[in-house]
mmCIF file of C-alpha atoms and ligand atoms in Angstrom:
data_model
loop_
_atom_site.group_PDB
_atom_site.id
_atom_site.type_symbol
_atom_site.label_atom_id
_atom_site.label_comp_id
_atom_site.label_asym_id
_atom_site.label_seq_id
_atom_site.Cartn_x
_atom_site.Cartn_y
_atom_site.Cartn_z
ATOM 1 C CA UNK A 916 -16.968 66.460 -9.348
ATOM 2 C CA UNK A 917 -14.331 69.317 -9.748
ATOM 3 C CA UNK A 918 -10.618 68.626 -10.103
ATOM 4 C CA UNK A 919 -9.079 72.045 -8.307
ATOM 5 C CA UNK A 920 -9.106 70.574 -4.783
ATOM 6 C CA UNK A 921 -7.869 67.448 -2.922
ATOM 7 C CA UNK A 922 -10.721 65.016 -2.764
ATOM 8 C CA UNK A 923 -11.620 63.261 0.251
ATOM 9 C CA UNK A 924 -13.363 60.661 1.821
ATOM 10 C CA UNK A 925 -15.432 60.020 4.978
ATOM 11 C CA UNK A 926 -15.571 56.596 6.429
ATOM 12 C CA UNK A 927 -18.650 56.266 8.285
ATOM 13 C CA UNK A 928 -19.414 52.976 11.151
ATOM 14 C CA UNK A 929 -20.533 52.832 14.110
ATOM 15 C CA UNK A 930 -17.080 52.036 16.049
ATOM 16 C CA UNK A 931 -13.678 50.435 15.083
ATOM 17 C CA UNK A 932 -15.324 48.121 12.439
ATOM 18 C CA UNK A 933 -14.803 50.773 9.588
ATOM 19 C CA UNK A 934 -11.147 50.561 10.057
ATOM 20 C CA UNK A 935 -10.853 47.307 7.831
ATOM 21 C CA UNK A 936 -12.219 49.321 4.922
ATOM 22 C CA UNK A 937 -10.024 52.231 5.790
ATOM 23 C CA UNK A 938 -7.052 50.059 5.316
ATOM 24 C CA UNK A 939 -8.716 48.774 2.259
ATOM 25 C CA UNK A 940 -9.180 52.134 0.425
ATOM 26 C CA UNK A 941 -5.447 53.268 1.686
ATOM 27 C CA UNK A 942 -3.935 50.171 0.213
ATOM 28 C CA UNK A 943 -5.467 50.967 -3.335
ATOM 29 C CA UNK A 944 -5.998 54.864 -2.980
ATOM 30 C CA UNK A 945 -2.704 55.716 -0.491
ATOM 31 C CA UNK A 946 -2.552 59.711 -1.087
ATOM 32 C CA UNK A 947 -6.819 59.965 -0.286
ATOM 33 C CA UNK A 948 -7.290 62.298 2.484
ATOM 34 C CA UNK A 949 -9.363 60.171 4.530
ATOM 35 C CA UNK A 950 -12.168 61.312 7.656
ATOM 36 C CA UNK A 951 -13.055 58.494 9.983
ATOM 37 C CA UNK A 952 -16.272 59.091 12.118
ATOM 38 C CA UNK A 953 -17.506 56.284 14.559
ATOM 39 C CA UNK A 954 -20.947 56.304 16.143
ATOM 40 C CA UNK A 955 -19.392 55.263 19.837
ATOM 41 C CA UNK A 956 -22.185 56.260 21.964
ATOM 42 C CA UNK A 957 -25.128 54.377 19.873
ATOM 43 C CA UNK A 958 -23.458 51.186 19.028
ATOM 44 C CA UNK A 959 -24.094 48.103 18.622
ATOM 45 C CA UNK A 960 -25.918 48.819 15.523
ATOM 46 C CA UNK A 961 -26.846 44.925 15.409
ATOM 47 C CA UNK A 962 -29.248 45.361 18.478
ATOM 48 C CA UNK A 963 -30.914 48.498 17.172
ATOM 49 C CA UNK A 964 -34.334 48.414 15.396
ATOM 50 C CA UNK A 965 -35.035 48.875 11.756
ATOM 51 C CA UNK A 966 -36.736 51.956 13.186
ATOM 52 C CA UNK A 967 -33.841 53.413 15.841
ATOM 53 C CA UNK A 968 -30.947 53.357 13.110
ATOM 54 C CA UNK A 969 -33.285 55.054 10.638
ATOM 55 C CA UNK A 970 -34.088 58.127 12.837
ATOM 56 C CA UNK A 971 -30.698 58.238 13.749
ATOM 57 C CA UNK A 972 -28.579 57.730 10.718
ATOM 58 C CA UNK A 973 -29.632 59.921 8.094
ATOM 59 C CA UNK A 974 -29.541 63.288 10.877
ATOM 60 C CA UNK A 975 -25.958 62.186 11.864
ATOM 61 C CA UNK A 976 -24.471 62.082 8.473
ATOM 62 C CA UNK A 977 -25.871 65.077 7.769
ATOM 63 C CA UNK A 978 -24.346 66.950 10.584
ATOM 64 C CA UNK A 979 -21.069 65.076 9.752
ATOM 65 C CA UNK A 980 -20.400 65.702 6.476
ATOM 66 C CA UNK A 981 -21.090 69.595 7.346
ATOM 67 C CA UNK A 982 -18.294 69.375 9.767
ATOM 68 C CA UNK A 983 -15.683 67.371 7.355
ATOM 69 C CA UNK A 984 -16.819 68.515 3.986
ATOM 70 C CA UNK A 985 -15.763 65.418 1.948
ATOM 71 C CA UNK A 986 -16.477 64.356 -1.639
ATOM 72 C CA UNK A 987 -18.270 61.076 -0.442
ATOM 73 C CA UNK A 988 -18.700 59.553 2.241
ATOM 74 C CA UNK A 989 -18.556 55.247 2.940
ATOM 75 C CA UNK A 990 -21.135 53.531 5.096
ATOM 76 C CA UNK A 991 -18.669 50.759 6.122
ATOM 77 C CA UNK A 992 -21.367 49.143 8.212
ATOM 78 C CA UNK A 993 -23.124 46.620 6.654
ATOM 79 C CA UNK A 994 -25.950 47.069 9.412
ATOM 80 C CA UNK A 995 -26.559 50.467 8.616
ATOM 81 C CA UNK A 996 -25.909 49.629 4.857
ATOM 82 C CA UNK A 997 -28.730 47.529 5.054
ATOM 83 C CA UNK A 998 -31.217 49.353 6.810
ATOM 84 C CA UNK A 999 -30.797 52.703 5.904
ATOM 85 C CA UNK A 1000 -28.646 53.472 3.073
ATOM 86 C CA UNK A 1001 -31.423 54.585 0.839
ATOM 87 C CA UNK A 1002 -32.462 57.360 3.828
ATOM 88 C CA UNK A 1003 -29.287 58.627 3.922
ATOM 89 C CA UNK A 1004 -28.224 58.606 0.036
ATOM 90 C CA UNK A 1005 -32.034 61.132 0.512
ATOM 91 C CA UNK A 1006 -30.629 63.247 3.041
ATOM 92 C CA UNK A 1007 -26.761 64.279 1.725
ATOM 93 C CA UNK A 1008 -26.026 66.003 -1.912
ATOM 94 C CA UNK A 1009 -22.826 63.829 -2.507
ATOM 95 C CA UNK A 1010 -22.117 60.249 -3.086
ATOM 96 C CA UNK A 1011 -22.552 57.678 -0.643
ATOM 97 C CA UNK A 1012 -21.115 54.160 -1.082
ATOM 98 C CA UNK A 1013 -22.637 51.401 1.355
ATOM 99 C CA UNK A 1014 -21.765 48.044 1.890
ATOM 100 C CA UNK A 1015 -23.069 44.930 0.155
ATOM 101 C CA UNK A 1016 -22.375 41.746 2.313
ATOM 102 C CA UNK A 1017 -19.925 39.534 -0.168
ATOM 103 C CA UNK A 1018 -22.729 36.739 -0.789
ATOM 104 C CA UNK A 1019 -22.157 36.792 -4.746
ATOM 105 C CA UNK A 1020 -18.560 35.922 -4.303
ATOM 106 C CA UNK A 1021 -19.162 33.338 -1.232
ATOM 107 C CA UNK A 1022 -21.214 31.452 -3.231
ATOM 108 C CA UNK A 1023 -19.346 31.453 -7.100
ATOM 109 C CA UNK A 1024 -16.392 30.633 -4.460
ATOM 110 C CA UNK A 1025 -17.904 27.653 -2.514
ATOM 111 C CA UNK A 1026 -17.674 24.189 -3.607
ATOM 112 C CA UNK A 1027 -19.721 22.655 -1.010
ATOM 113 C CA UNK A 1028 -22.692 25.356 -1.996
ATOM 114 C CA UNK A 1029 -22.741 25.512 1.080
ATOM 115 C CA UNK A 1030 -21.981 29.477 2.946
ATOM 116 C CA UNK A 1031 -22.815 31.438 5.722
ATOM 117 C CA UNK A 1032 -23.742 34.983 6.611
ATOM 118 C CA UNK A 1033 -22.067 35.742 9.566
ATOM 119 C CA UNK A 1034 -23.117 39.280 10.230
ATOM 120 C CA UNK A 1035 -24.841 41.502 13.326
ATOM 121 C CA UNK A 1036 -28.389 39.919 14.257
ATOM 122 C CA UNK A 1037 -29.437 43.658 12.488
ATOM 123 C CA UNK A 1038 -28.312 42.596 9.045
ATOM 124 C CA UNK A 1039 -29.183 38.874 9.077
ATOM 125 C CA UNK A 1040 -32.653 38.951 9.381
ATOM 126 C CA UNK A 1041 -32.499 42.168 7.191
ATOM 127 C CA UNK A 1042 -34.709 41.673 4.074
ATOM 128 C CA UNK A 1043 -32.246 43.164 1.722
ATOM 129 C CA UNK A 1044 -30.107 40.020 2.920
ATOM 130 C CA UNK A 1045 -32.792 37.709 1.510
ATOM 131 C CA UNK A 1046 -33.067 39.122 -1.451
ATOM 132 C CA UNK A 1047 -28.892 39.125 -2.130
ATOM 133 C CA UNK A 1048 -29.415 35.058 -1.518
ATOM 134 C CA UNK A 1049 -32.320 34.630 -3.422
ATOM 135 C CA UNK A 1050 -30.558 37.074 -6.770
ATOM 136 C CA UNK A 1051 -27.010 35.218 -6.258
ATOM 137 C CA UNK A 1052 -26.765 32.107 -4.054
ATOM 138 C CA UNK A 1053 -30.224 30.890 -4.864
ATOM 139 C CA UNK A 1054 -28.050 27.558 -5.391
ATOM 140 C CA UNK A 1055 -26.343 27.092 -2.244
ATOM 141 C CA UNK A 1056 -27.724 25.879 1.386
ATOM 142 C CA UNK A 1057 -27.382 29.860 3.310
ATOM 143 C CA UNK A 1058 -26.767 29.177 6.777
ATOM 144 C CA UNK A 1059 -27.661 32.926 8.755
ATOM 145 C CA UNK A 1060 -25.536 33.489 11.856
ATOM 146 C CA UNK A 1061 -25.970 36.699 13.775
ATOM 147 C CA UNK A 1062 -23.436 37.861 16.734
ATOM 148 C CA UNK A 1063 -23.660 41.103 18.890
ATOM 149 C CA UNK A 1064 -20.639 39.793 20.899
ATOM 150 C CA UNK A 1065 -18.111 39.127 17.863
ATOM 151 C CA UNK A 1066 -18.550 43.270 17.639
ATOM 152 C CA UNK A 1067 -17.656 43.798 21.178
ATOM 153 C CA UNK A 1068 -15.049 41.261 21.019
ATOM 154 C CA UNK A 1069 -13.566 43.389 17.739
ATOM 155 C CA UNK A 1070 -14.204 46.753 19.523
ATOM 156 C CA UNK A 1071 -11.751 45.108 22.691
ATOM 157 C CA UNK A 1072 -9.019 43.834 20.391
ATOM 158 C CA UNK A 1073 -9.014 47.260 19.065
ATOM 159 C CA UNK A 1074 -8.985 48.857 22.117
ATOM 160 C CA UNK A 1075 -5.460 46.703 22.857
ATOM 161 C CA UNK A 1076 -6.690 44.198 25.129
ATOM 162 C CA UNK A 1077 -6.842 40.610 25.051
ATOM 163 C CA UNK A 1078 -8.897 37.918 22.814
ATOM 164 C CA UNK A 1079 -9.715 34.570 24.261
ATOM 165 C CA UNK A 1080 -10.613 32.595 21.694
ATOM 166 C CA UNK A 1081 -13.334 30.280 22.962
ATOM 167 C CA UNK A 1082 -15.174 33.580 22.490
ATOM 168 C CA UNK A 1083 -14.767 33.439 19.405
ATOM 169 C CA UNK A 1084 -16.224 29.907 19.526
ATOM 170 C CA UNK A 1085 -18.985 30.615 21.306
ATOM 171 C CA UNK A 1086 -20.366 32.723 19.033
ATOM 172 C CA UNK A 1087 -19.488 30.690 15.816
ATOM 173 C CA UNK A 1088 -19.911 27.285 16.788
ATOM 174 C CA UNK A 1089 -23.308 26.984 16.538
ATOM 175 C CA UNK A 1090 -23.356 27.281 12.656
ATOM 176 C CA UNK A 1091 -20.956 24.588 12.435
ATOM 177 C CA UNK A 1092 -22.706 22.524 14.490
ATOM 178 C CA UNK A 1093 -26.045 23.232 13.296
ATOM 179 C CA UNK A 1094 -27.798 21.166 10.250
ATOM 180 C CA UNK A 1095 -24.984 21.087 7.122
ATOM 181 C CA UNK A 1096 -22.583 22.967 9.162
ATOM 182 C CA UNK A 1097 -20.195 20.648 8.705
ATOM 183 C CA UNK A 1098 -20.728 21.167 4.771
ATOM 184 C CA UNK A 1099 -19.344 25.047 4.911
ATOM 185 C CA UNK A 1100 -17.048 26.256 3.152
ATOM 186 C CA UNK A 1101 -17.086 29.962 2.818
ATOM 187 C CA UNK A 1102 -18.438 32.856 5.271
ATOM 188 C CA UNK A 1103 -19.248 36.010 3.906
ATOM 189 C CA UNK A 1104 -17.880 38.539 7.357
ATOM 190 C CA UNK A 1105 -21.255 40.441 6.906
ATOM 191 C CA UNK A 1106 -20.091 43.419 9.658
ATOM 192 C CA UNK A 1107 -17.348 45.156 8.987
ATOM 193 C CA UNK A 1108 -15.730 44.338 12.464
ATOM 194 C CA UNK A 1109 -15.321 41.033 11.950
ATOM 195 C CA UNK A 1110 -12.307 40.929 9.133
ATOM 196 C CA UNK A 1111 -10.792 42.798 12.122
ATOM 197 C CA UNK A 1112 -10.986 39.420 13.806
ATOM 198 C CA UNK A 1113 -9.665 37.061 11.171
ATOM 199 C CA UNK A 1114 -6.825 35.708 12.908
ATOM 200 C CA UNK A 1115 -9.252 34.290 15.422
ATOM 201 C CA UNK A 1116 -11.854 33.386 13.363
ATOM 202 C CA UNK A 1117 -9.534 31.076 11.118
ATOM 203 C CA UNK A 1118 -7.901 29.998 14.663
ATOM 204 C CA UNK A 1119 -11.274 28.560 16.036
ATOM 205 C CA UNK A 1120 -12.101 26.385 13.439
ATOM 206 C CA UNK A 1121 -11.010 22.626 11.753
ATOM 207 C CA UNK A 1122 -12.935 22.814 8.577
ATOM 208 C CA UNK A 1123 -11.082 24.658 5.409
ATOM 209 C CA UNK A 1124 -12.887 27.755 5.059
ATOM 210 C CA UNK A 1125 -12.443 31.109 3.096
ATOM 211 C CA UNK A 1126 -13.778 34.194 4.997
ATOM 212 C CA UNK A 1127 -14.790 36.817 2.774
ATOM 213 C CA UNK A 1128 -15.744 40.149 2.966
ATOM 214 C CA UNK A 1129 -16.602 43.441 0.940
ATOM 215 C CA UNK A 1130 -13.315 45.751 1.729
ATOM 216 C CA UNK A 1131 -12.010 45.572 -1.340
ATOM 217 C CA UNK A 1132 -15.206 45.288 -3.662
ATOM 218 C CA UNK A 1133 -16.089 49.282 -1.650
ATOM 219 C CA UNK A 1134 -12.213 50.030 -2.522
ATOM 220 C CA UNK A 1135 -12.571 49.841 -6.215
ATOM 221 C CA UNK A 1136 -15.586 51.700 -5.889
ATOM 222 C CA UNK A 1137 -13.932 54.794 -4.514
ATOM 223 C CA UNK A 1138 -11.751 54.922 -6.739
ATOM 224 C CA UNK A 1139 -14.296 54.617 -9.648
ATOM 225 C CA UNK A 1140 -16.813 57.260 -7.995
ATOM 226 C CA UNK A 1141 -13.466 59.714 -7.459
ATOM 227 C CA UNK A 1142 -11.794 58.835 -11.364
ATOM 228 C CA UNK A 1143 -10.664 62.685 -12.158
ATOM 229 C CA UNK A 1144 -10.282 63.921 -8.705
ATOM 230 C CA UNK A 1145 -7.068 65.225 -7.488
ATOM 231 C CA UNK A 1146 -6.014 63.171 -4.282
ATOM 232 C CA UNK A 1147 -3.149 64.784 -3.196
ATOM 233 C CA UNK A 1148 -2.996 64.883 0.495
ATOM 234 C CA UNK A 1149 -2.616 68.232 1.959
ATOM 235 C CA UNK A 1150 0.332 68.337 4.699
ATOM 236 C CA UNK A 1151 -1.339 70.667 6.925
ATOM 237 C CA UNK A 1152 -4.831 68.560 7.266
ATOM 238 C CA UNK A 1153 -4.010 64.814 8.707
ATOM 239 C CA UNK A 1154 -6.328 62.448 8.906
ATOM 240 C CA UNK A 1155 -8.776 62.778 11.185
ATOM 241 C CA UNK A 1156 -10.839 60.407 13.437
ATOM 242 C CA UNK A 1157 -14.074 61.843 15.115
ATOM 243 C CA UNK A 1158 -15.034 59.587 18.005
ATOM 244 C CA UNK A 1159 -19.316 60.569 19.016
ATOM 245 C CA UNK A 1160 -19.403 59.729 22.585
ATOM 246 C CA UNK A 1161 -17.924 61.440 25.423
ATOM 247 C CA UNK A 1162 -14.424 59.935 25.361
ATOM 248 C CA UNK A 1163 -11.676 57.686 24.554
ATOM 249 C CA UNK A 1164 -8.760 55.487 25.808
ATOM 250 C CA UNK A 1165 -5.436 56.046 25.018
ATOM 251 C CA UNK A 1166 -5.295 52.814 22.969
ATOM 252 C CA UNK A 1167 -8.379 53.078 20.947
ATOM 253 C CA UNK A 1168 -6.517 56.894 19.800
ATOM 254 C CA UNK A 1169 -3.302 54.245 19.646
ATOM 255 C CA UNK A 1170 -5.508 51.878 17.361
ATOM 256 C CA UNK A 1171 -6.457 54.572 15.074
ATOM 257 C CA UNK A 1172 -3.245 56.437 14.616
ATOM 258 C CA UNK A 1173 -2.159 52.895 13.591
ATOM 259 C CA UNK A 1174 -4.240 53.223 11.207
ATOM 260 C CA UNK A 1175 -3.223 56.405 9.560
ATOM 261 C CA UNK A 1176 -6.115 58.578 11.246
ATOM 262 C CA UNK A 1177 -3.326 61.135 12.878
ATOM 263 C CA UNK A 1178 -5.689 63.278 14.899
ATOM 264 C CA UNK A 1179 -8.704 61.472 17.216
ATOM 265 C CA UNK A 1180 -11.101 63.839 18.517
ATOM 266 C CA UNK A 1181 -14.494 62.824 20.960
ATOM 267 C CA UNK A 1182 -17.575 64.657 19.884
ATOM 268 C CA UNK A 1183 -20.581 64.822 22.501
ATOM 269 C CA UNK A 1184 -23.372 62.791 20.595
HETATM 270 N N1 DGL B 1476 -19.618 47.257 11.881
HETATM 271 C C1 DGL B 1476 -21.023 47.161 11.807
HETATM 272 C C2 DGL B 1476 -21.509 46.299 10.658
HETATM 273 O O1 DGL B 1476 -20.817 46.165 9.671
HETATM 274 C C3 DGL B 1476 -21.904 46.979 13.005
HETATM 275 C C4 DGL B 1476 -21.440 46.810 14.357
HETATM 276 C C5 DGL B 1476 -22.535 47.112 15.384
HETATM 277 O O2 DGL B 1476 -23.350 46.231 15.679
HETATM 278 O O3 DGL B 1476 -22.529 48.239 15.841
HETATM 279 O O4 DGL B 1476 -22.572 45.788 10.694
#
């Protein structure tokens, strides 16, 4: 990778879910100029097919990294992460960092071995999934929970309005009710919307648990895959959010100027 120019990153997902990586890779990387795009008009990824998200993805990064030019770009979806990383990585000539849902560290943290994946119903029953439980928590009970709503939920709070939490509920209570759900003790967030949701998520449950998730983990590797690269952010390119779909709210563009992404601009899909 050269050194002349000021690298940058774009942080690929297929709505506001991204966003808790962003803020990861600012916190240990703040001068990286940073691209945001979200795939509005196709999500949820969760209730796509295997098939769907793999004629769709590889295309769309393609076409996006033409427009932004960055040095690499971040899947921050662990749904598309799962299903079609490899496709993409096949289709773009620069490096592409996916997500790995955090079920190494859920299980060296739990005492109970006793986790759960709580991810999109996508990346749960993914097959890439199995084989992260069978390589690292092939000594703990792995309780799978998948949620479309928990997405939609994130995408609302994001969007400024309000979360009730026996949503929330709804969609988790069933793996703490289920068989050994009393036992858990740490939840890997397997979808990138849900740290987004944390607050909540610790709110609507009694049992001690630790939520983890990969934000950091993709942080570090940033900033190992751009070691030697200049990241000095230029002043007359902010950040940039690029929104596929047809439109926006005034919040959402609120929500991501929040998050350092200064300009927000819709793209037909
Ligand atoms: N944020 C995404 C993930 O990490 C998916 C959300 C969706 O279903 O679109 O899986």
């Amino acid at each position: 990778m050269n050194t002349t120019h000021a690298g940058q990153a774009l942080i690929f997902d297929s709505g506001v879910g991204g966003l808790s990586v962003a803020a990861e890779i600012r916190k240990r990387l703040p001068n990286l100029q940073m691209s945001y795009a979200a795939d509005d008009i196709f999500r949820p990824y969760g209730a796509k097919t295997e098939a769907q998200l793999k004629a769709r993805l590889p295309r769309l990064l393609w076409e996006l990294t033409e427009t932004v030019q960055p040095d690499l770009v971040v899947i921050a979806c662990n749904t598309a992460s799962t299903t079609a990383l490899s496709d993409i990585r096949a289709a773009l000539d620069i490096p592409v960092i996916g997500v790995v849902p955090a079920i190494k560290p859920a299980a060296a943290a739990s005492r109970t071995k006793t986790i759960a994946v709580l991810g999109t119903p996508g990346t749960v029953e993914r097959r890439y999934v199995d084989d992260l439980i069978n390589d690292f928590a092939s000594d703990c009970r792995v309780i799978l929970q998948g949620s479309v709503n928990l997405v939609d939920i994130a995408e609302k709070k994001l969007a400024g309005e309000p979360v009730d939490l026996d949503w929330v509920r709804t969609e988790i209570s069933p793996m703490f009710n289920g068989r050994n759900g009393a036992d858990i003790d740490a939840v890997v967030l397997a979808c990138t919307h849900f740290p987004l949701l944390r607050e909540e998520l610790k709110a609507s449950v009694t049992q001690s648990v630790q939520w983890i998730d990969s934000g950091d983990a993709i942080a570090r590797r940033v900033e190992t895959v751009l070691k030697g690269v200049s990241l000095k952010q230029p002043q007359d390119r902010p950040d940039t959010a690029l929104l596929v779909g047809p439109e926006t709210s005034p919040a959402r563009i609120k929500t991501f100027n929040d998050f350092g992404f200064e300009r927000v601009v819709a793209l037909m899909g």
